[in-house]
Tab-separated table of C-alpha atoms in Angstrom:
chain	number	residue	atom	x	y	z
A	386	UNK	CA	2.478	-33.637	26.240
A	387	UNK	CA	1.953	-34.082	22.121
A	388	UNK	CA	-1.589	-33.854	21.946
A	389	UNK	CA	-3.102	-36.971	19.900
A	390	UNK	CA	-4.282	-35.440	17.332
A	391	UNK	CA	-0.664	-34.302	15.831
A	392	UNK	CA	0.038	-38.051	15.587
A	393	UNK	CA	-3.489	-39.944	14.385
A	394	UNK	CA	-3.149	-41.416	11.299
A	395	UNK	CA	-6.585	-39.680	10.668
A	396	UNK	CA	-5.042	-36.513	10.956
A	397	UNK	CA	-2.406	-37.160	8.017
A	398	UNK	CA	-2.466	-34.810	4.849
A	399	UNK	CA	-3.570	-36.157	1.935
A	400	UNK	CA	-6.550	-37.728	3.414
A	401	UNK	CA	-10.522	-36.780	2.621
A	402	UNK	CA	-11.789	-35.074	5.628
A	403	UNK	CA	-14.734	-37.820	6.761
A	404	UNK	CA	-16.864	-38.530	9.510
A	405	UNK	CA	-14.372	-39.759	11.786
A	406	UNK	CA	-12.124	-36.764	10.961
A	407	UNK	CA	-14.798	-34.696	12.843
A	408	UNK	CA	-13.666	-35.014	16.221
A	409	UNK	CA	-9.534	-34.243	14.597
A	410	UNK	CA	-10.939	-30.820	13.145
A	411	UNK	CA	-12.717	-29.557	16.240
A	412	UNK	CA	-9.565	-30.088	17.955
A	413	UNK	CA	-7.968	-27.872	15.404
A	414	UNK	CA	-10.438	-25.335	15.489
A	415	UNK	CA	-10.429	-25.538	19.148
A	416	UNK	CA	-6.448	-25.032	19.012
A	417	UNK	CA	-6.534	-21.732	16.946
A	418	UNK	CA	-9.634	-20.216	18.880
A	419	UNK	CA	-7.043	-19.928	21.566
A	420	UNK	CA	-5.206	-17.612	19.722
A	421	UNK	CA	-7.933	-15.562	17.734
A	422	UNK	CA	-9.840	-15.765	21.438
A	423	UNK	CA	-7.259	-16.326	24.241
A	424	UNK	CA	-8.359	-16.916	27.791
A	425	UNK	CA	-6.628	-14.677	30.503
A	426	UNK	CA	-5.404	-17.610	31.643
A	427	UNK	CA	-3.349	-18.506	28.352
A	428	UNK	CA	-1.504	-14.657	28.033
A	429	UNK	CA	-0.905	-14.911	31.902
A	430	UNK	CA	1.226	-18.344	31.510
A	431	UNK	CA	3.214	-17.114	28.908
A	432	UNK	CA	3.813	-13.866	30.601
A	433	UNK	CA	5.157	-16.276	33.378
A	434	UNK	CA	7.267	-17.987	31.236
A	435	UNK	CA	8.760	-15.452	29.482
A	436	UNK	CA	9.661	-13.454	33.020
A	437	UNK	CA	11.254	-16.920	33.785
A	438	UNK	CA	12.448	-17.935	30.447
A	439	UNK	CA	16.507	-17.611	29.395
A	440	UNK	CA	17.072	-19.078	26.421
A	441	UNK	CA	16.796	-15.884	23.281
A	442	UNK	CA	14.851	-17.909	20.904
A	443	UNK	CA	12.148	-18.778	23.218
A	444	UNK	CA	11.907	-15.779	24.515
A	445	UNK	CA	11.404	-14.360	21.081
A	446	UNK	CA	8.575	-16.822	20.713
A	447	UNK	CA	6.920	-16.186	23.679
A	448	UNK	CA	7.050	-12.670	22.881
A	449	UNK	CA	5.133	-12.821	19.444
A	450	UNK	CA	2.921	-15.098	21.726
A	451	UNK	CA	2.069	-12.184	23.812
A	452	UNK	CA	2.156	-10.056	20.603
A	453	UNK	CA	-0.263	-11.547	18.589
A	454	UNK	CA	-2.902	-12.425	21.272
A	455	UNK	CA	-2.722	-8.537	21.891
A	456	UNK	CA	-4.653	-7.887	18.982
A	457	UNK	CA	-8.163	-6.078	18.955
A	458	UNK	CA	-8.382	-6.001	15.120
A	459	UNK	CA	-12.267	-5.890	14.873
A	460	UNK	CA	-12.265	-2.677	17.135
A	461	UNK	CA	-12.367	0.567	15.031
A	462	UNK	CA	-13.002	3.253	17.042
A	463	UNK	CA	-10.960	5.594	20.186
A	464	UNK	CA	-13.313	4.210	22.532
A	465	UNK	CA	-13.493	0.391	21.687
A	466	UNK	CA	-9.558	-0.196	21.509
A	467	UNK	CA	-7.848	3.094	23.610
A	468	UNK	CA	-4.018	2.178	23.910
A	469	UNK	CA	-4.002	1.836	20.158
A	470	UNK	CA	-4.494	5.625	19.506
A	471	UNK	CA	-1.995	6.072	22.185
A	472	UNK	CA	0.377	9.157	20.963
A	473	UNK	CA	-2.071	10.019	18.066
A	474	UNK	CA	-3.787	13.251	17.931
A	475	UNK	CA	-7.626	13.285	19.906
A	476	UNK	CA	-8.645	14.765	16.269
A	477	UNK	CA	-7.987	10.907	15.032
A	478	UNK	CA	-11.236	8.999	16.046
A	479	UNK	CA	-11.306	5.746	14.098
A	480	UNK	CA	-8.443	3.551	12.913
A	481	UNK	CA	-9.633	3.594	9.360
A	482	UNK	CA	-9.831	7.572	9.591
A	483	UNK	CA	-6.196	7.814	10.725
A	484	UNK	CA	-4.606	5.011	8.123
A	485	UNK	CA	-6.367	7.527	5.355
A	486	UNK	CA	-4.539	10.070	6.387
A	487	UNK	CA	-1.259	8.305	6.827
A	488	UNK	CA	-1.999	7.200	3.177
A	489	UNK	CA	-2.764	10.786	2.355
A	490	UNK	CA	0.433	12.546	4.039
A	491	UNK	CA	2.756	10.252	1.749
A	492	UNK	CA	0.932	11.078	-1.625
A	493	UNK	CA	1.138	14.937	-0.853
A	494	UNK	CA	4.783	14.523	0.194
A	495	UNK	CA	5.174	13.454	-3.816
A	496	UNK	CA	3.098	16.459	-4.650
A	497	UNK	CA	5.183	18.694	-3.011
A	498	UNK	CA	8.328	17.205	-4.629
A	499	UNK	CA	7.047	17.906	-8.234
A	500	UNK	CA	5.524	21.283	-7.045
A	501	UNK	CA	9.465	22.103	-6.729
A	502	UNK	CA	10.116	21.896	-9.739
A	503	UNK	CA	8.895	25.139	-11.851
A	504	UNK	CA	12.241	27.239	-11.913
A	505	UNK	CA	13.350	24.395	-13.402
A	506	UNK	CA	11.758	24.255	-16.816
A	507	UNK	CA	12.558	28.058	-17.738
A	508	UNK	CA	10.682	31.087	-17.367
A	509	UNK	CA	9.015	30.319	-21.325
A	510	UNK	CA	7.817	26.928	-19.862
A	511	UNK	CA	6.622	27.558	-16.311
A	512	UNK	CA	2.996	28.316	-17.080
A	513	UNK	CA	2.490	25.303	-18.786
A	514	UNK	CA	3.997	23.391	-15.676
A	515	UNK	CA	1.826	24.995	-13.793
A	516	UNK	CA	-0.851	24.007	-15.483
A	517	UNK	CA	-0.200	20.558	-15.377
A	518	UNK	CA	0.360	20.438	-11.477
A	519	UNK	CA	-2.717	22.342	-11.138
A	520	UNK	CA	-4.640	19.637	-13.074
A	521	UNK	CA	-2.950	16.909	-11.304
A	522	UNK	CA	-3.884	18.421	-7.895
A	523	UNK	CA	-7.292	18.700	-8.680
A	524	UNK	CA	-7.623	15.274	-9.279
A	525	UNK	CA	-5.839	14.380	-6.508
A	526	UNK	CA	-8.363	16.364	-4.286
A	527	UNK	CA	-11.245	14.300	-6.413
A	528	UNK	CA	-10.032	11.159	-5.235
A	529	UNK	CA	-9.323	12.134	-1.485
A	530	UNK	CA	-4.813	11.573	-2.267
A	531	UNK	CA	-5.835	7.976	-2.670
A	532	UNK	CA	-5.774	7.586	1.167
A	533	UNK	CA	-8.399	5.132	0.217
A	534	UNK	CA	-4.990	2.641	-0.233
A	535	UNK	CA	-4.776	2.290	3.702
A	536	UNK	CA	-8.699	2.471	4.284
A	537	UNK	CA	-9.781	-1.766	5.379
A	538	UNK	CA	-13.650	0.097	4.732
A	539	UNK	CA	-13.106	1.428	1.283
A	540	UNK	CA	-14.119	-0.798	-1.625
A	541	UNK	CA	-12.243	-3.541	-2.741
A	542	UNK	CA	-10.706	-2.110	-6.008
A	543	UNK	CA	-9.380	1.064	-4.117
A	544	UNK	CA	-7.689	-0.338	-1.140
A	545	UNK	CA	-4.115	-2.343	-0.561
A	546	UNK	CA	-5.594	-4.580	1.930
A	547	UNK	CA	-8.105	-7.200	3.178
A	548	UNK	CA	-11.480	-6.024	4.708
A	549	UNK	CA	-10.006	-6.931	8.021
A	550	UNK	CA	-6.964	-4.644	7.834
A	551	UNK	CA	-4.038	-7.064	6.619
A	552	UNK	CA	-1.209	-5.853	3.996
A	553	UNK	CA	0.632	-8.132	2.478
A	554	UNK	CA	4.250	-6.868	0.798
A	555	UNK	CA	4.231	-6.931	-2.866
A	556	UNK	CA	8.028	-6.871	-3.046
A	557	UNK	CA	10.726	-5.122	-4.634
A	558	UNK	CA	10.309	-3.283	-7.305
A	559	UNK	CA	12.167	-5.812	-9.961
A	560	UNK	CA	9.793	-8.969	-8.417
A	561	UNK	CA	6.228	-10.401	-8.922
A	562	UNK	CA	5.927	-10.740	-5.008
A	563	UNK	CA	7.245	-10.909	-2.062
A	564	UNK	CA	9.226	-14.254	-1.308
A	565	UNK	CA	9.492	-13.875	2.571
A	566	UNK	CA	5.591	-13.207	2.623
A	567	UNK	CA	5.967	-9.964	4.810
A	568	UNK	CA	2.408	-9.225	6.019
A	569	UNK	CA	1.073	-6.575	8.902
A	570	UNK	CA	-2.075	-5.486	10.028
A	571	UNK	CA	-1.850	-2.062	11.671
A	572	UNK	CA	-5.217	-1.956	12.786
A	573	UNK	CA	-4.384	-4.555	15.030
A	574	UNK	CA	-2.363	-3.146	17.488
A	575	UNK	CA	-0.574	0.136	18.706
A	576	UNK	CA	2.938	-1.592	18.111
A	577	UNK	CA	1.874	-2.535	14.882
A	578	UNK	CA	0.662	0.651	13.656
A	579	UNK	CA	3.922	2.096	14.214
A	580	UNK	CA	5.531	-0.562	12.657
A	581	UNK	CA	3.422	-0.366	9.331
A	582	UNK	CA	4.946	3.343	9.142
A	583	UNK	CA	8.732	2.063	8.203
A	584	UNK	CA	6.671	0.079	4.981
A	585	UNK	CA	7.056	2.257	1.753
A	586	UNK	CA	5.211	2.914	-1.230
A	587	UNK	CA	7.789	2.674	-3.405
A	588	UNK	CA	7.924	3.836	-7.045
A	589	UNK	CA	8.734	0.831	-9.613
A	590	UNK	CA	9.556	3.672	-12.323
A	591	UNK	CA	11.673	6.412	-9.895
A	592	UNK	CA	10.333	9.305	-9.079
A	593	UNK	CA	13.407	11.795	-8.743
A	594	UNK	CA	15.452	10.070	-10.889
A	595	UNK	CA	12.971	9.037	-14.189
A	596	UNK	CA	9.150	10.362	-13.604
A	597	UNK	CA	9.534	14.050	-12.582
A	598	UNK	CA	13.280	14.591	-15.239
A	599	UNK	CA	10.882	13.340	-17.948
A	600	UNK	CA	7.878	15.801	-16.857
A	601	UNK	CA	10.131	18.716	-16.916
A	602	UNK	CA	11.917	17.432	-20.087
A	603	UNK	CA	8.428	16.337	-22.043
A	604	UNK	CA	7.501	20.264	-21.087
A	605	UNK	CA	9.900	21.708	-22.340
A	606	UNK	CA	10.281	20.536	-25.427
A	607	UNK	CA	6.319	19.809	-26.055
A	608	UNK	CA	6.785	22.489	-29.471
A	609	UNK	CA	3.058	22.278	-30.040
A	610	UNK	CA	2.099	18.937	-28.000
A	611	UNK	CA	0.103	18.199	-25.253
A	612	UNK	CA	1.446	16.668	-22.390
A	613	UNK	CA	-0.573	13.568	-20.849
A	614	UNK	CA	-0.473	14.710	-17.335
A	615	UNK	CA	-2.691	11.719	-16.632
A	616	UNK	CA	0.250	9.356	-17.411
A	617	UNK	CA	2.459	11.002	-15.305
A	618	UNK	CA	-0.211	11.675	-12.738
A	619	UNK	CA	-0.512	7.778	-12.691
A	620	UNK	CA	3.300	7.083	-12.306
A	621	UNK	CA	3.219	9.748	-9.388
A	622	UNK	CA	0.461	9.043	-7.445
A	623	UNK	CA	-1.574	5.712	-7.961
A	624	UNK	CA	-0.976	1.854	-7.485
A	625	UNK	CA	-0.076	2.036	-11.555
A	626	UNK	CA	3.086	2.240	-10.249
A	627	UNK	CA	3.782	2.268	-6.307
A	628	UNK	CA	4.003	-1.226	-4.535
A	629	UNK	CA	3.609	-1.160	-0.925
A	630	UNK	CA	6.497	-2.963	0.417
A	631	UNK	CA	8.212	-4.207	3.696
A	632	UNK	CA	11.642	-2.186	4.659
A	633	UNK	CA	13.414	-5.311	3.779
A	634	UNK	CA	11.961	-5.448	0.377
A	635	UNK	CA	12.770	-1.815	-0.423
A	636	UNK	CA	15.659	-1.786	-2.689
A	637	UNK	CA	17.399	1.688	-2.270
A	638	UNK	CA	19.261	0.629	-5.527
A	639	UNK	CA	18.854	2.225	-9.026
A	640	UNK	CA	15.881	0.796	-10.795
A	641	UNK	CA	17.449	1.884	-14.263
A	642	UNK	CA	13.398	1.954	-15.370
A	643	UNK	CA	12.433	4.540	-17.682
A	644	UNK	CA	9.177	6.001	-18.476
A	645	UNK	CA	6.976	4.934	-22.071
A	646	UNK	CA	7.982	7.400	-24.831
A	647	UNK	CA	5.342	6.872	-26.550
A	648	UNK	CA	2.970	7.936	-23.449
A	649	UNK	CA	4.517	11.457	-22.753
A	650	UNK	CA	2.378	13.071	-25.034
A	651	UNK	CA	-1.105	12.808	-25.695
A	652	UNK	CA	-1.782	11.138	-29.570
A	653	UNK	CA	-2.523	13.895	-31.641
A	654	UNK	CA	-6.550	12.771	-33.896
A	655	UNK	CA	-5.386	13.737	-37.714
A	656	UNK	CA	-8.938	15.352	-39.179
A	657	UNK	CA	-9.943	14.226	-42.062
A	658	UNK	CA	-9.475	16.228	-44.952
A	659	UNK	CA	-13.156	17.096	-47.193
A	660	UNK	CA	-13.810	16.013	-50.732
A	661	UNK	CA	-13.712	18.219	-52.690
A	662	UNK	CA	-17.423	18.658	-54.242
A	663	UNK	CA	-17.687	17.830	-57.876
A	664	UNK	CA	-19.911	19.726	-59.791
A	665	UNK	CA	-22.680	18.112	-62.152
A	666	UNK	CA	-21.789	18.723	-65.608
């Protein structure tokens, strides 16, 4: 049975919401409660009807019924929501503390792929590669490996997501966004926690095939110049240049994106040359 507030003509778009629209907007807020809040009695029919349902689609719809009222997002810790730490180390106590270090174990996967890298600039050149990973690990360290990306309880500028725990893909890497709208919110679920895993932080500038060749280049042939390790540091590690992105919306083609020339090295301050003084005749 349609219920009558899908066909009022009070309940038509395009309308101001007035006094009489009162009683249409409780309805609607009474609708969704059932899903933010479901009754037993709600997940128990549709567990019915799926057990007795046939047809593929509507069993795929009573599924991400079942799915979605499954959710204890507002729960944070081992004890409030168990079966989502299911298969996680008893080390991992809160859902923010293990999405930080999910965050953290990618950025110090790219770490380790530049730290491979120093028998490949030369014996001559090695120290001053050195160097440079040494001063990018440090501030890697200062910043915690940015797992503050995956963190819902870090501060706004230094997190990917809403306060409540939900991504949204940025898309691939030659878009403004994300036309299919992927979203997730691993703190929602177990299933969707593993889920979140297959998104990437994908490099808009490539890391093997543009960032790190340039590093090892811009080293090498530095004759006298500093390299800005911060730019590449930035490339590397830091939303400058990673968009978190569904599996769909990770493009496994060539980006053909180069790094800024006129970043690799840090601008070199001319001093001014002194007066000479001239003497009083």
């Amino acid at each position: 049975m349609t219920p009558s507030w899908c066909c009022s003509p009070r309940a038509r778009p395009g309308r101001a919401v007035s006094g009489k629209d009162l009683g249409d907007v409780s309805d609607i807020r009474r609708f969704l409660s059932a899903f933010h809040e479901p009754h037993a009695g709600l997940i128990q029919a549709a567990q019915q009807l799926l057990c007795d349902e046939q047809a593929p689609q509507r069993q795929r719809l009573l599924a991400d019924l079942l799915h979605n009222v499954s959710q204890n997002i507002a729960a944070e810790t081992r004890a409030e929501d168990p079966p989502w730490f299911e298969g996680l180390e008893s080390r991992f106590q809160s859902k923010s503390g293990y999405l930080r270090y999910s965050c953290e174990s990618r950025i110090r996967s790219y770490l380790r792929e530049v730290s491979s890298y120093p028998s490949m600039v030369g014996a001559e050149a090695q120290e001053e590669f050195l160097r440079v990973l040494d001063s990018m690990c440090q501030k890697l360290r200062s910043v915690q490996y940015n797992g503050s990306y995956f963190d819902r309880g870090a501060k706004g500028g230094s997190r990917l997501c809403t306060p409540e725990g939900w991504f949204s893909c940025q898309g691939p890497f030659d878009m403004d966004s994300c036309l299919s709208r992927h979203s997730i919110n691993p703190y929602s679920n177990r299933e969707s926690r593993i889920l979140f895993g297959t998104w990437n932080l994908d490099h808009i500038i490539e890391k093997k095939r543009a960032i790190i060749p340039t590093l090892v280049e811009a080293i090498k042939g530095q004759d006298g110049r500093e390299v800005d390790w911060e730019y590449f540091y930035g490339l590397l590690f830091t939303s400058e240049n990673l968009k978190l992105v569904h599996v769909v919306c990770h493009k496994k083609t060539t980006h053909k994106l180069s790094c800024d020339p006129n970043r690799i090295y840090k601008r070199q301050t001319r001093l001014k040359r002194k007066q000479p003084v001239r003497k009083r005749q």
